[in-house]
């Protein structure tokens, strides 16, 4: 007996994450010292501090941002049908986010939140050594309600991609859990990124419960995250302890490349060489874009990893978390 075919998809990947406007400016170590900021760190700030620091920053570039939003922007640049679910307020930065992300070709139809906190923003200070120091006001993005989900849109996406950063607040956490159930009931794949070790420190039990429930098909992590999740200080042991619990495990290793495990298949690729690292903002986000694009196109694990490496290398070669070169052409040149 043949299995029933799934309905046609209208999106290759639909992501849920923080809807943040990235404000990126070049700076020097002296400015960080004056502001008392630890280079390379990420801190959460309130609206008052966001306003104060914004006024102290130099000339900046403002774009739609957030981890999962960066990923779908990369997917759109690779020629895939991408959508995004995230909460913005009805203010100027909310309009910047919506105009920017839809201008990239990403479907974004989440209703605006009225009468609440302002749109989220991340003030990113980049020093000459390419380190990014992030100051994040999460604002409206942390209030995404389950009622804002479009069930038909979720059912129509081949892959649902979820951002671990949004697991912190209860309201969007329940929205993501509902979205996972909708996607799985529709026979779709679910991908999840652990996002950051500090997320795991707060939600290790919740993440492990989600993974052990069998609801995650593709799990993204870096070296530190996979060790934090598994509780294994040895990298090899951490990978072994986690890979058996998900269909596909993808681990990025910075300059050491990346690896993917699926069943008995284990594939590793080197990092894509570049002349100079300028800004590491968005490297993991664009790696996920390349890998998910490969999977959506039916490519092998190795090809998908290489697409991730190519996309990540492009984004760290310039300021900002969005590709500036023609990613689709770049992949075709290097891979096809």
mmCIF file with all atom_site columns, C-alpha atoms in Angstrom, residues 219-226 235 249-260 283-285 287-288 291 305 308-309 312:
data_model
loop_
_atom_site.group_PDB
_atom_site.id
_atom_site.type_symbol
_atom_site.label_atom_id
_atom_site.label_alt_id
_atom_site.label_comp_id
_atom_site.label_asym_id
_atom_site.label_entity_id
_atom_site.label_seq_id
_atom_site.pdbx_PDB_ins_code
_atom_site.Cartn_x
_atom_site.Cartn_y
_atom_site.Cartn_z
_atom_site.occupancy
_atom_site.B_iso_or_equiv
_atom_site.pdbx_formal_charge
_atom_site.auth_seq_id
_atom_site.auth_comp_id
_atom_site.auth_asym_id
_atom_site.auth_atom_id
_atom_site.pdbx_PDB_model_num
ATOM 1  C CA . UNK A 1 219 ? 18.463 20.169 15.447 1.00 0.00 ? 219 UNK A CA 1
ATOM 2  C CA . UNK A 1 220 ? 21.066 22.922 14.975 1.00 0.00 ? 220 UNK A CA 1
ATOM 3  C CA . UNK A 1 221 ? 23.817 23.539 17.561 1.00 0.00 ? 221 UNK A CA 1
ATOM 4  C CA . UNK A 1 222 ? 27.395 24.720 17.835 1.00 0.00 ? 222 UNK A CA 1
ATOM 5  C CA . UNK A 1 223 ? 30.158 23.033 19.844 1.00 0.00 ? 223 UNK A CA 1
ATOM 6  C CA . UNK A 1 224 ? 29.439 24.757 23.147 1.00 0.00 ? 224 UNK A CA 1
ATOM 7  C CA . UNK A 1 225 ? 25.677 24.377 22.800 1.00 0.00 ? 225 UNK A CA 1
ATOM 8  C CA . UNK A 1 226 ? 25.784 20.642 22.133 1.00 0.00 ? 226 UNK A CA 1
ATOM 9  C CA . UNK A 1 235 ? 32.569 17.132 22.229 1.00 0.00 ? 235 UNK A CA 1
ATOM 10 C CA . UNK A 1 249 ? 21.781 16.710 14.042 1.00 0.00 ? 249 UNK A CA 1
ATOM 11 C CA . UNK A 1 250 ? 23.757 19.609 12.573 1.00 0.00 ? 250 UNK A CA 1
ATOM 12 C CA . UNK A 1 251 ? 26.729 21.005 14.496 1.00 0.00 ? 251 UNK A CA 1
ATOM 13 C CA . UNK A 1 252 ? 28.727 24.063 13.420 1.00 0.00 ? 252 UNK A CA 1
ATOM 14 C CA . UNK A 1 253 ? 32.354 24.364 14.540 1.00 0.00 ? 253 UNK A CA 1
ATOM 15 C CA . UNK A 1 254 ? 33.417 27.863 13.374 1.00 0.00 ? 254 UNK A CA 1
ATOM 16 C CA . UNK A 1 255 ? 36.759 27.652 11.535 1.00 0.00 ? 255 UNK A CA 1
ATOM 17 C CA . UNK A 1 256 ? 36.712 23.839 11.899 1.00 0.00 ? 256 UNK A CA 1
ATOM 18 C CA . UNK A 1 257 ? 33.709 23.550 9.605  1.00 0.00 ? 257 UNK A CA 1
ATOM 19 C CA . UNK A 1 258 ? 30.480 21.689 10.313 1.00 0.00 ? 258 UNK A CA 1
ATOM 20 C CA . UNK A 1 259 ? 29.061 18.209 10.577 1.00 0.00 ? 259 UNK A CA 1
ATOM 21 C CA . UNK A 1 260 ? 25.709 16.469 10.228 1.00 0.00 ? 260 UNK A CA 1
ATOM 22 C CA . UNK A 1 283 ? 27.108 33.389 10.652 1.00 0.00 ? 283 UNK A CA 1
ATOM 23 C CA . UNK A 1 284 ? 25.058 30.647 12.300 1.00 0.00 ? 284 UNK A CA 1
ATOM 24 C CA . UNK A 1 285 ? 21.803 32.066 10.933 1.00 0.00 ? 285 UNK A CA 1
ATOM 25 C CA . UNK A 1 287 ? 24.576 28.553 7.826  1.00 0.00 ? 287 UNK A CA 1
ATOM 26 C CA . UNK A 1 288 ? 21.110 27.325 8.804  1.00 0.00 ? 288 UNK A CA 1
ATOM 27 C CA . UNK A 1 291 ? 21.533 23.838 5.087  1.00 0.00 ? 291 UNK A CA 1
ATOM 28 C CA . UNK A 1 305 ? 26.410 21.430 4.719  1.00 0.00 ? 305 UNK A CA 1
ATOM 29 C CA . UNK A 1 308 ? 25.560 26.357 4.753  1.00 0.00 ? 308 UNK A CA 1
ATOM 30 C CA . UNK A 1 309 ? 29.306 26.931 4.773  1.00 0.00 ? 309 UNK A CA 1
ATOM 31 C CA . UNK A 1 312 ? 28.068 31.662 6.333  1.00 0.00 ? 312 UNK A CA 1
#
